């Protein structure tokens, strides 16, 4: 099956691009305020598989880069990596952290810089089907994060895309993190896993945990057939970084290797992820009023009307 080629990505967003929408929502500012020590090491995790970790990582990374905030996105899924696909970089990953640790190359050689988003670099833990990284200790990414911290131009963010589950891959992925973005869908199985993972993160000393509720269907929430983001927040007892609706464009953007936040015109999920990026940078969270407004029935265009005002 042939997919349309990726469009050229604008470095400067157009007037209706998500950044402009976000700016309208953030009092006219064109970039969020980054404060405190950097690099900030953030793991994107979930417990349950398939809830949107990689989608979230790719879009947060692309959004940061477009805001001129340097970011290294790390694919910590040693066995089944796919962050490279979502970023359209699959043909450019020749070296990985495994090669660096084996002494075959330098770390900067394993970093793949996105051509259109110059502030975005990708680091993969290993090549698919490679057995070597599975034998690495949990300190692998701690070493990578330390090396990036000491680099001549350290990134402002290191975003780690965590594998599903809570086994060795999870332990490796969370090891260097100081903050976590916990992705969940609004269903009871994902929530139970998210709750367990939140506990494990806290045990590991990661206290700054924020939730992204993904694949929300306002029509189902309205009919009380799906938990609302507020229900999820209350159940997990953690601040909300974002509420991302179910959006058919996600699969299209995945197949094109162009993160959703770069879509022009923006789509509901892209806008939600763009705004989550602002909150991440500003260490902000959604308020109950904002969440309720997003979940309001679609009279004025639903999610889009909220994000576009
Ligand atoms: N908001 C959304 N709307 C529609 N589809 C979505 C949305 N978010 C994610 N998806 C789809 O869900 C599937 C899983 O997403 P993704 O690969 O990001 O999850 P994951 O948590 O990284 O999975 P894994 O645990 O296997 O690593 C993909 O097909 C993706 O396109
Ligand atoms: Mg994934």
CSV table of C-alpha atoms and ligand atoms in Angstrom, one decimal:
chain,number,residue,atom,x,y,z
A,1,UNK,CA,0.0,0.0,0.0
A,2,UNK,CA,1.4,3.4,-1.0
A,3,UNK,CA,1.1,6.3,1.3
A,4,UNK,CA,1.3,9.9,0.1
A,5,UNK,CA,4.8,11.4,0.5
A,6,UNK,CA,5.3,13.6,3.6
A,7,UNK,CA,4.7,17.3,2.9
A,8,UNK,CA,7.5,19.7,3.5
A,9,UNK,CA,7.2,20.8,7.0
A,10,UNK,CA,7.1,24.6,7.6
A,11,UNK,CA,9.7,25.8,10.1
A,12,UNK,CA,7.7,28.9,10.6
A,13,UNK,CA,4.1,27.9,11.3
A,14,UNK,CA,1.4,29.5,9.2
A,15,UNK,CA,-1.4,31.6,10.8
A,16,UNK,CA,-3.7,28.7,11.4
A,17,UNK,CA,-1.0,26.3,12.6
A,18,UNK,CA,-1.3,24.9,16.1
A,19,UNK,CA,1.4,27.3,17.4
A,20,UNK,CA,-0.7,30.3,16.5
A,21,UNK,CA,-3.8,28.7,18.1
A,22,UNK,CA,-1.8,27.9,21.2
A,23,UNK,CA,-0.5,31.5,21.2
A,24,UNK,CA,-4.1,32.8,21.1
A,25,UNK,CA,-4.9,30.6,24.1
A,26,UNK,CA,-1.8,31.6,26.0
A,27,UNK,CA,-2.4,35.4,26.1
A,28,UNK,CA,-0.7,36.1,22.7
A,29,UNK,CA,2.6,34.6,23.7
A,30,UNK,CA,4.3,32.8,20.8
A,31,UNK,CA,6.4,30.4,22.9
A,32,UNK,CA,6.0,28.9,26.4
A,33,UNK,CA,8.4,30.0,29.1
A,34,UNK,CA,11.1,27.4,30.0
A,35,UNK,CA,12.5,27.8,33.4
A,36,UNK,CA,14.6,25.8,35.8
A,37,UNK,CA,17.5,23.5,35.2
A,38,UNK,CA,17.8,21.6,31.8
A,39,UNK,CA,17.9,19.1,30.3
A,40,UNK,CA,14.6,17.9,31.8
A,41,UNK,CA,14.4,14.1,31.5
A,42,UNK,CA,10.8,13.0,31.0
A,43,UNK,CA,9.6,9.5,30.5
A,44,UNK,CA,6.4,8.8,28.6
A,45,UNK,CA,4.9,5.7,30.1
A,46,UNK,CA,1.6,3.8,30.6
A,47,UNK,CA,1.8,0.3,31.8
A,48,UNK,CA,-0.8,-1.0,29.3
A,49,UNK,CA,0.4,-1.3,25.8
A,50,UNK,CA,-1.1,0.5,22.8
A,51,UNK,CA,-2.6,3.5,24.6
A,52,UNK,CA,-0.5,6.1,22.8
A,53,UNK,CA,2.9,6.5,24.4
A,54,UNK,CA,4.8,6.7,21.1
A,55,UNK,CA,2.2,8.9,19.5
A,56,UNK,CA,2.5,11.2,22.5
A,57,UNK,CA,6.3,11.2,22.5
A,58,UNK,CA,6.6,11.9,18.8
A,59,UNK,CA,4.2,14.8,19.0
A,60,UNK,CA,5.6,16.4,22.2
A,61,UNK,CA,9.0,16.2,20.6
A,62,UNK,CA,7.9,17.7,17.3
A,63,UNK,CA,6.0,20.4,19.1
A,64,UNK,CA,9.0,21.3,21.3
A,65,UNK,CA,11.3,21.4,18.3
A,66,UNK,CA,8.9,23.7,16.4
A,67,UNK,CA,8.9,26.0,19.4
A,68,UNK,CA,12.7,26.1,19.1
A,69,UNK,CA,13.2,24.1,22.2
A,70,UNK,CA,16.0,21.5,21.6
A,71,UNK,CA,14.8,17.9,22.3
A,72,UNK,CA,16.3,14.5,22.1
A,73,UNK,CA,13.6,11.8,21.7
A,74,UNK,CA,14.7,8.4,22.9
A,75,UNK,CA,13.1,5.2,21.8
A,76,UNK,CA,13.6,3.0,24.7
A,77,UNK,CA,11.6,0.1,23.3
A,78,UNK,CA,14.5,-2.2,22.6
A,79,UNK,CA,12.5,-5.0,21.0
A,80,UNK,CA,9.8,-3.2,19.1
A,81,UNK,CA,10.9,0.3,18.3
A,82,UNK,CA,8.7,2.5,16.2
A,83,UNK,CA,9.3,6.1,17.2
A,84,UNK,CA,11.6,6.5,14.2
A,85,UNK,CA,8.6,5.6,11.9
A,86,UNK,CA,6.3,8.2,13.5
A,87,UNK,CA,9.0,10.9,13.0
A,88,UNK,CA,9.7,9.8,9.4
A,89,UNK,CA,13.3,8.9,10.3
A,90,UNK,CA,13.3,5.1,9.8
A,91,UNK,CA,15.7,5.3,6.9
A,92,UNK,CA,18.2,7.4,8.8
A,93,UNK,CA,18.8,5.3,11.9
A,94,UNK,CA,22.1,3.5,11.2
A,95,UNK,CA,23.6,3.7,14.7
A,96,UNK,CA,22.0,3.3,18.1
A,97,UNK,CA,22.8,3.6,21.8
A,98,UNK,CA,23.8,-0.1,21.6
A,99,UNK,CA,26.6,0.8,19.1
A,100,UNK,CA,27.7,3.6,21.4
A,101,UNK,CA,27.9,1.3,24.4
A,102,UNK,CA,29.7,-1.3,22.4
A,103,UNK,CA,32.3,1.4,21.6
A,104,UNK,CA,31.6,1.3,17.9
A,105,UNK,CA,30.6,5.0,17.6
A,106,UNK,CA,30.3,8.3,19.5
A,107,UNK,CA,26.9,9.3,21.0
A,108,UNK,CA,26.6,12.3,18.6
A,109,UNK,CA,26.9,9.9,15.7
A,110,UNK,CA,24.0,7.9,16.9
A,111,UNK,CA,21.8,11.0,17.2
A,112,UNK,CA,19.6,11.4,14.1
A,113,UNK,CA,18.7,15.1,13.5
A,114,UNK,CA,15.3,15.7,11.9
A,115,UNK,CA,15.9,17.6,8.6
A,116,UNK,CA,12.8,19.9,8.9
A,117,UNK,CA,12.8,20.2,12.6
A,118,UNK,CA,16.4,21.1,13.4
A,119,UNK,CA,15.9,21.1,17.1
A,120,UNK,CA,14.7,17.5,17.2
A,121,UNK,CA,17.1,14.6,17.4
A,122,UNK,CA,16.2,10.9,17.8
A,123,UNK,CA,18.2,8.3,19.6
A,124,UNK,CA,17.2,4.6,19.4
A,125,UNK,CA,18.3,2.2,22.0
A,126,UNK,CA,18.8,-0.6,19.5
A,127,UNK,CA,18.1,-1.9,16.1
A,128,UNK,CA,14.9,-4.0,15.8
A,129,UNK,CA,15.5,-7.6,16.6
A,130,UNK,CA,18.9,-6.8,18.1
A,131,UNK,CA,19.5,-9.0,21.1
A,132,UNK,CA,22.3,-7.0,22.6
A,133,UNK,CA,20.4,-4.2,24.5
A,134,UNK,CA,18.2,-6.7,26.3
A,135,UNK,CA,21.3,-7.7,28.2
A,136,UNK,CA,22.1,-4.1,29.1
A,137,UNK,CA,21.8,-3.1,32.7
A,138,UNK,CA,19.1,-0.6,33.8
A,139,UNK,CA,21.8,2.2,33.8
A,140,UNK,CA,22.0,2.4,30.0
A,141,UNK,CA,19.8,5.4,29.7
A,142,UNK,CA,21.2,7.0,32.8
A,143,UNK,CA,24.5,7.0,31.0
A,144,UNK,CA,23.0,8.4,27.9
A,145,UNK,CA,21.3,11.2,29.8
A,146,UNK,CA,24.5,12.1,31.6
A,147,UNK,CA,26.4,12.2,28.3
A,148,UNK,CA,23.7,14.4,26.8
A,149,UNK,CA,23.9,16.7,29.9
A,150,UNK,CA,27.6,17.1,29.4
A,151,UNK,CA,27.4,17.6,25.6
A,152,UNK,CA,28.5,20.9,24.1
A,153,UNK,CA,24.9,21.8,23.2
A,154,UNK,CA,22.7,19.9,25.7
A,155,UNK,CA,19.0,19.6,24.8
A,156,UNK,CA,16.4,21.3,27.0
A,157,UNK,CA,14.4,18.1,27.0
A,158,UNK,CA,15.1,14.4,26.9
A,159,UNK,CA,11.8,12.5,26.1
A,160,UNK,CA,11.9,8.8,26.7
A,161,UNK,CA,9.4,6.6,24.9
A,162,UNK,CA,8.9,3.7,27.4
A,163,UNK,CA,8.0,0.2,26.3
A,164,UNK,CA,4.7,-1.3,27.6
A,165,UNK,CA,4.7,-3.4,30.8
A,166,UNK,CA,6.7,-3.0,34.0
A,167,UNK,CA,9.6,-5.4,33.3
A,168,UNK,CA,13.3,-4.7,32.5
A,169,UNK,CA,12.5,-2.3,29.6
A,170,UNK,CA,10.4,-0.2,31.9
A,171,UNK,CA,13.1,-0.1,34.6
A,172,UNK,CA,15.7,0.9,32.0
A,173,UNK,CA,13.4,3.6,30.6
A,174,UNK,CA,12.5,5.3,33.9
A,175,UNK,CA,16.0,5.1,35.4
A,176,UNK,CA,17.2,8.6,34.3
A,177,UNK,CA,13.8,10.3,34.5
A,178,UNK,CA,12.9,13.1,36.9
A,179,UNK,CA,9.4,13.6,35.5
A,180,UNK,CA,6.8,11.3,33.9
A,181,UNK,CA,4.0,11.7,31.5
A,182,UNK,CA,1.5,8.9,32.2
A,183,UNK,CA,-0.6,8.1,29.1
A,184,UNK,CA,-3.9,6.3,29.6
A,185,UNK,CA,-7.1,5.7,27.7
A,186,UNK,CA,-10.3,6.2,29.6
A,187,UNK,CA,-11.0,2.5,30.3
A,188,UNK,CA,-10.6,0.5,33.4
A,189,UNK,CA,-7.8,-1.8,32.2
A,190,UNK,CA,-5.6,1.0,31.2
A,191,UNK,CA,-6.4,2.9,34.4
A,192,UNK,CA,-5.5,0.0,36.6
A,193,UNK,CA,-2.1,-0.3,34.9
A,194,UNK,CA,-1.6,3.4,35.0
A,195,UNK,CA,-2.3,3.4,38.7
A,196,UNK,CA,0.2,0.6,39.3
A,197,UNK,CA,2.8,2.4,37.2
A,198,UNK,CA,2.3,5.7,39.1
A,199,UNK,CA,3.0,3.8,42.3
A,200,UNK,CA,6.2,2.3,40.8
A,201,UNK,CA,7.3,5.7,39.5
A,202,UNK,CA,6.8,7.2,43.0
A,203,UNK,CA,8.8,4.4,44.6
A,204,UNK,CA,11.6,5.2,42.1
A,205,UNK,CA,11.6,8.8,43.3
A,206,UNK,CA,9.7,10.3,40.3
A,207,UNK,CA,7.2,12.5,42.0
A,208,UNK,CA,6.4,14.9,39.1
A,209,UNK,CA,3.8,12.7,37.2
A,210,UNK,CA,1.2,14.2,34.9
A,211,UNK,CA,-1.5,12.3,33.0
A,212,UNK,CA,-2.5,12.5,29.3
A,213,UNK,CA,-5.9,11.0,28.7
A,214,UNK,CA,-5.9,9.7,25.1
A,215,UNK,CA,-8.5,8.6,22.7
A,216,UNK,CA,-11.4,10.3,24.4
A,217,UNK,CA,-14.7,10.2,22.6
A,218,UNK,CA,-16.8,13.2,23.7
A,219,UNK,CA,-20.0,11.5,22.3
A,220,UNK,CA,-19.4,8.5,24.5
A,221,UNK,CA,-18.5,10.6,27.5
A,222,UNK,CA,-21.8,12.5,27.0
A,223,UNK,CA,-23.8,9.3,26.8
A,224,UNK,CA,-21.9,8.2,29.9
A,225,UNK,CA,-20.5,5.2,28.0
A,226,UNK,CA,-17.0,6.4,28.5
A,227,UNK,CA,-15.2,7.8,31.6
A,228,UNK,CA,-14.6,11.6,31.4
A,229,UNK,CA,-11.1,13.0,31.8
A,230,UNK,CA,-12.2,14.4,35.2
A,231,UNK,CA,-13.2,10.9,36.2
A,232,UNK,CA,-9.8,9.6,35.2
A,233,UNK,CA,-8.0,12.4,37.0
A,234,UNK,CA,-10.0,11.7,40.2
A,235,UNK,CA,-9.3,8.0,40.0
A,236,UNK,CA,-5.6,8.5,39.5
A,237,UNK,CA,-5.3,11.6,41.7
A,238,UNK,CA,-2.7,13.1,39.4
A,239,UNK,CA,-2.6,16.5,37.5
A,240,UNK,CA,-3.8,16.5,33.9
A,241,UNK,CA,-1.3,17.5,31.2
A,242,UNK,CA,-3.8,17.0,28.4
A,243,UNK,CA,-6.9,15.4,27.0
A,244,UNK,CA,-6.5,14.0,23.5
A,245,UNK,CA,-9.6,13.0,21.5
A,246,UNK,CA,-9.9,10.0,19.3
A,247,UNK,CA,-8.8,11.3,15.9
A,248,UNK,CA,-8.6,9.5,12.6
A,249,UNK,CA,-5.7,11.7,11.5
A,250,UNK,CA,-3.5,10.0,14.1
A,251,UNK,CA,-3.2,6.9,12.0
A,252,UNK,CA,-2.8,8.9,8.8
A,253,UNK,CA,0.1,11.0,10.3
A,254,UNK,CA,1.7,7.8,11.6
A,255,UNK,CA,1.7,6.3,8.2
A,256,UNK,CA,3.1,9.4,6.6
A,257,UNK,CA,5.8,9.8,9.3
A,258,UNK,CA,4.7,13.3,10.0
A,259,UNK,CA,3.7,14.1,13.6
A,260,UNK,CA,0.2,15.2,13.9
A,261,UNK,CA,1.1,18.6,15.6
A,262,UNK,CA,2.5,19.6,12.2
A,263,UNK,CA,-0.8,19.2,10.4
A,264,UNK,CA,-2.1,22.3,8.7
A,265,UNK,CA,-4.9,22.9,9.3
A,266,UNK,CA,-4.6,21.4,12.8
A,267,UNK,CA,-6.7,18.5,13.9
A,268,UNK,CA,-8.3,18.1,17.3
A,269,UNK,CA,-5.7,15.6,18.6
A,270,UNK,CA,-2.9,17.7,17.2
A,271,UNK,CA,-4.1,20.8,19.0
A,272,UNK,CA,-4.5,18.9,22.2
A,273,UNK,CA,-1.0,17.6,22.0
A,274,UNK,CA,0.3,21.1,21.1
A,275,UNK,CA,-1.3,22.5,24.2
A,276,UNK,CA,0.0,19.6,26.3
A,277,UNK,CA,3.5,20.6,25.2
A,278,UNK,CA,3.0,24.2,26.4
A,279,UNK,CA,1.8,22.9,29.8
A,280,UNK,CA,4.8,20.5,29.9
A,281,UNK,CA,7.3,23.3,29.3
A,282,UNK,CA,5.6,25.6,31.8
A,283,UNK,CA,5.1,22.9,34.4
A,284,UNK,CA,1.4,23.7,34.2
A,285,UNK,CA,-1.7,21.4,34.4
A,286,UNK,CA,-5.3,21.6,33.2
A,287,UNK,CA,-8.0,22.9,35.5
A,288,UNK,CA,-11.4,21.3,35.9
A,289,UNK,CA,-13.0,24.2,34.0
A,290,UNK,CA,-10.8,23.6,31.0
A,291,UNK,CA,-11.5,19.9,31.0
A,292,UNK,CA,-15.2,20.3,31.3
A,293,UNK,CA,-15.1,22.8,28.5
A,294,UNK,CA,-13.4,20.3,26.3
A,295,UNK,CA,-15.9,17.7,27.0
A,296,UNK,CA,-18.9,19.9,26.3
A,297,UNK,CA,-21.2,18.4,23.5
A,298,UNK,CA,-20.3,19.4,20.0
A,299,UNK,CA,-22.7,22.4,19.6
A,300,UNK,CA,-19.9,24.8,18.6
A,301,UNK,CA,-17.5,22.4,17.2
A,302,UNK,CA,-16.5,20.5,20.4
A,303,UNK,CA,-12.8,20.2,21.0
A,304,UNK,CA,-11.9,22.4,18.1
A,305,UNK,CA,-14.0,25.4,19.3
A,306,UNK,CA,-12.3,25.2,22.7
A,307,UNK,CA,-8.8,25.1,21.2
A,308,UNK,CA,-9.5,27.7,18.5
A,309,UNK,CA,-10.9,30.5,20.6
B,1,LIG,N1,-5.8,10.0,19.8
B,1,LIG,C1,-5.8,8.9,19.0
B,1,LIG,N2,-6.8,8.7,18.0
B,1,LIG,C2,-6.8,7.7,17.2
B,1,LIG,N3,-5.8,6.7,17.2
B,1,LIG,C3,-4.8,6.8,18.1
B,1,LIG,C4,-4.7,7.9,19.0
B,1,LIG,N4,-3.6,7.8,19.8
B,1,LIG,C5,-3.0,6.7,19.4
B,1,LIG,N5,-3.7,6.1,18.4
B,1,LIG,C6,-3.4,4.8,17.7
B,1,LIG,O1,-3.3,3.8,18.7
B,1,LIG,C7,-2.3,2.9,18.3
B,1,LIG,C8,-1.2,2.8,19.4
B,1,LIG,O2,-0.6,4.0,19.5
B,1,LIG,P1,1.0,4.0,20.0
B,1,LIG,O3,1.8,3.2,19.2
B,1,LIG,O4,1.3,5.5,20.2
B,1,LIG,O5,0.8,3.4,21.5
B,1,LIG,P2,1.9,2.9,22.4
B,1,LIG,O6,1.4,3.1,23.8
B,1,LIG,O7,3.2,3.5,22.1
B,1,LIG,O8,2.0,1.3,22.1
B,1,LIG,P3,3.1,0.2,22.6
B,1,LIG,O9,2.7,0.0,24.1
B,1,LIG,O10,2.9,-0.9,21.7
B,1,LIG,O11,4.4,0.9,22.5
B,1,LIG,C9,-1.7,3.4,17.0
B,1,LIG,O12,-2.3,2.7,15.9
B,1,LIG,C10,-2.1,4.9,17.0
B,1,LIG,O13,-2.2,5.3,15.6
B,2,LIG,MG1,5.1,2.6,21.7
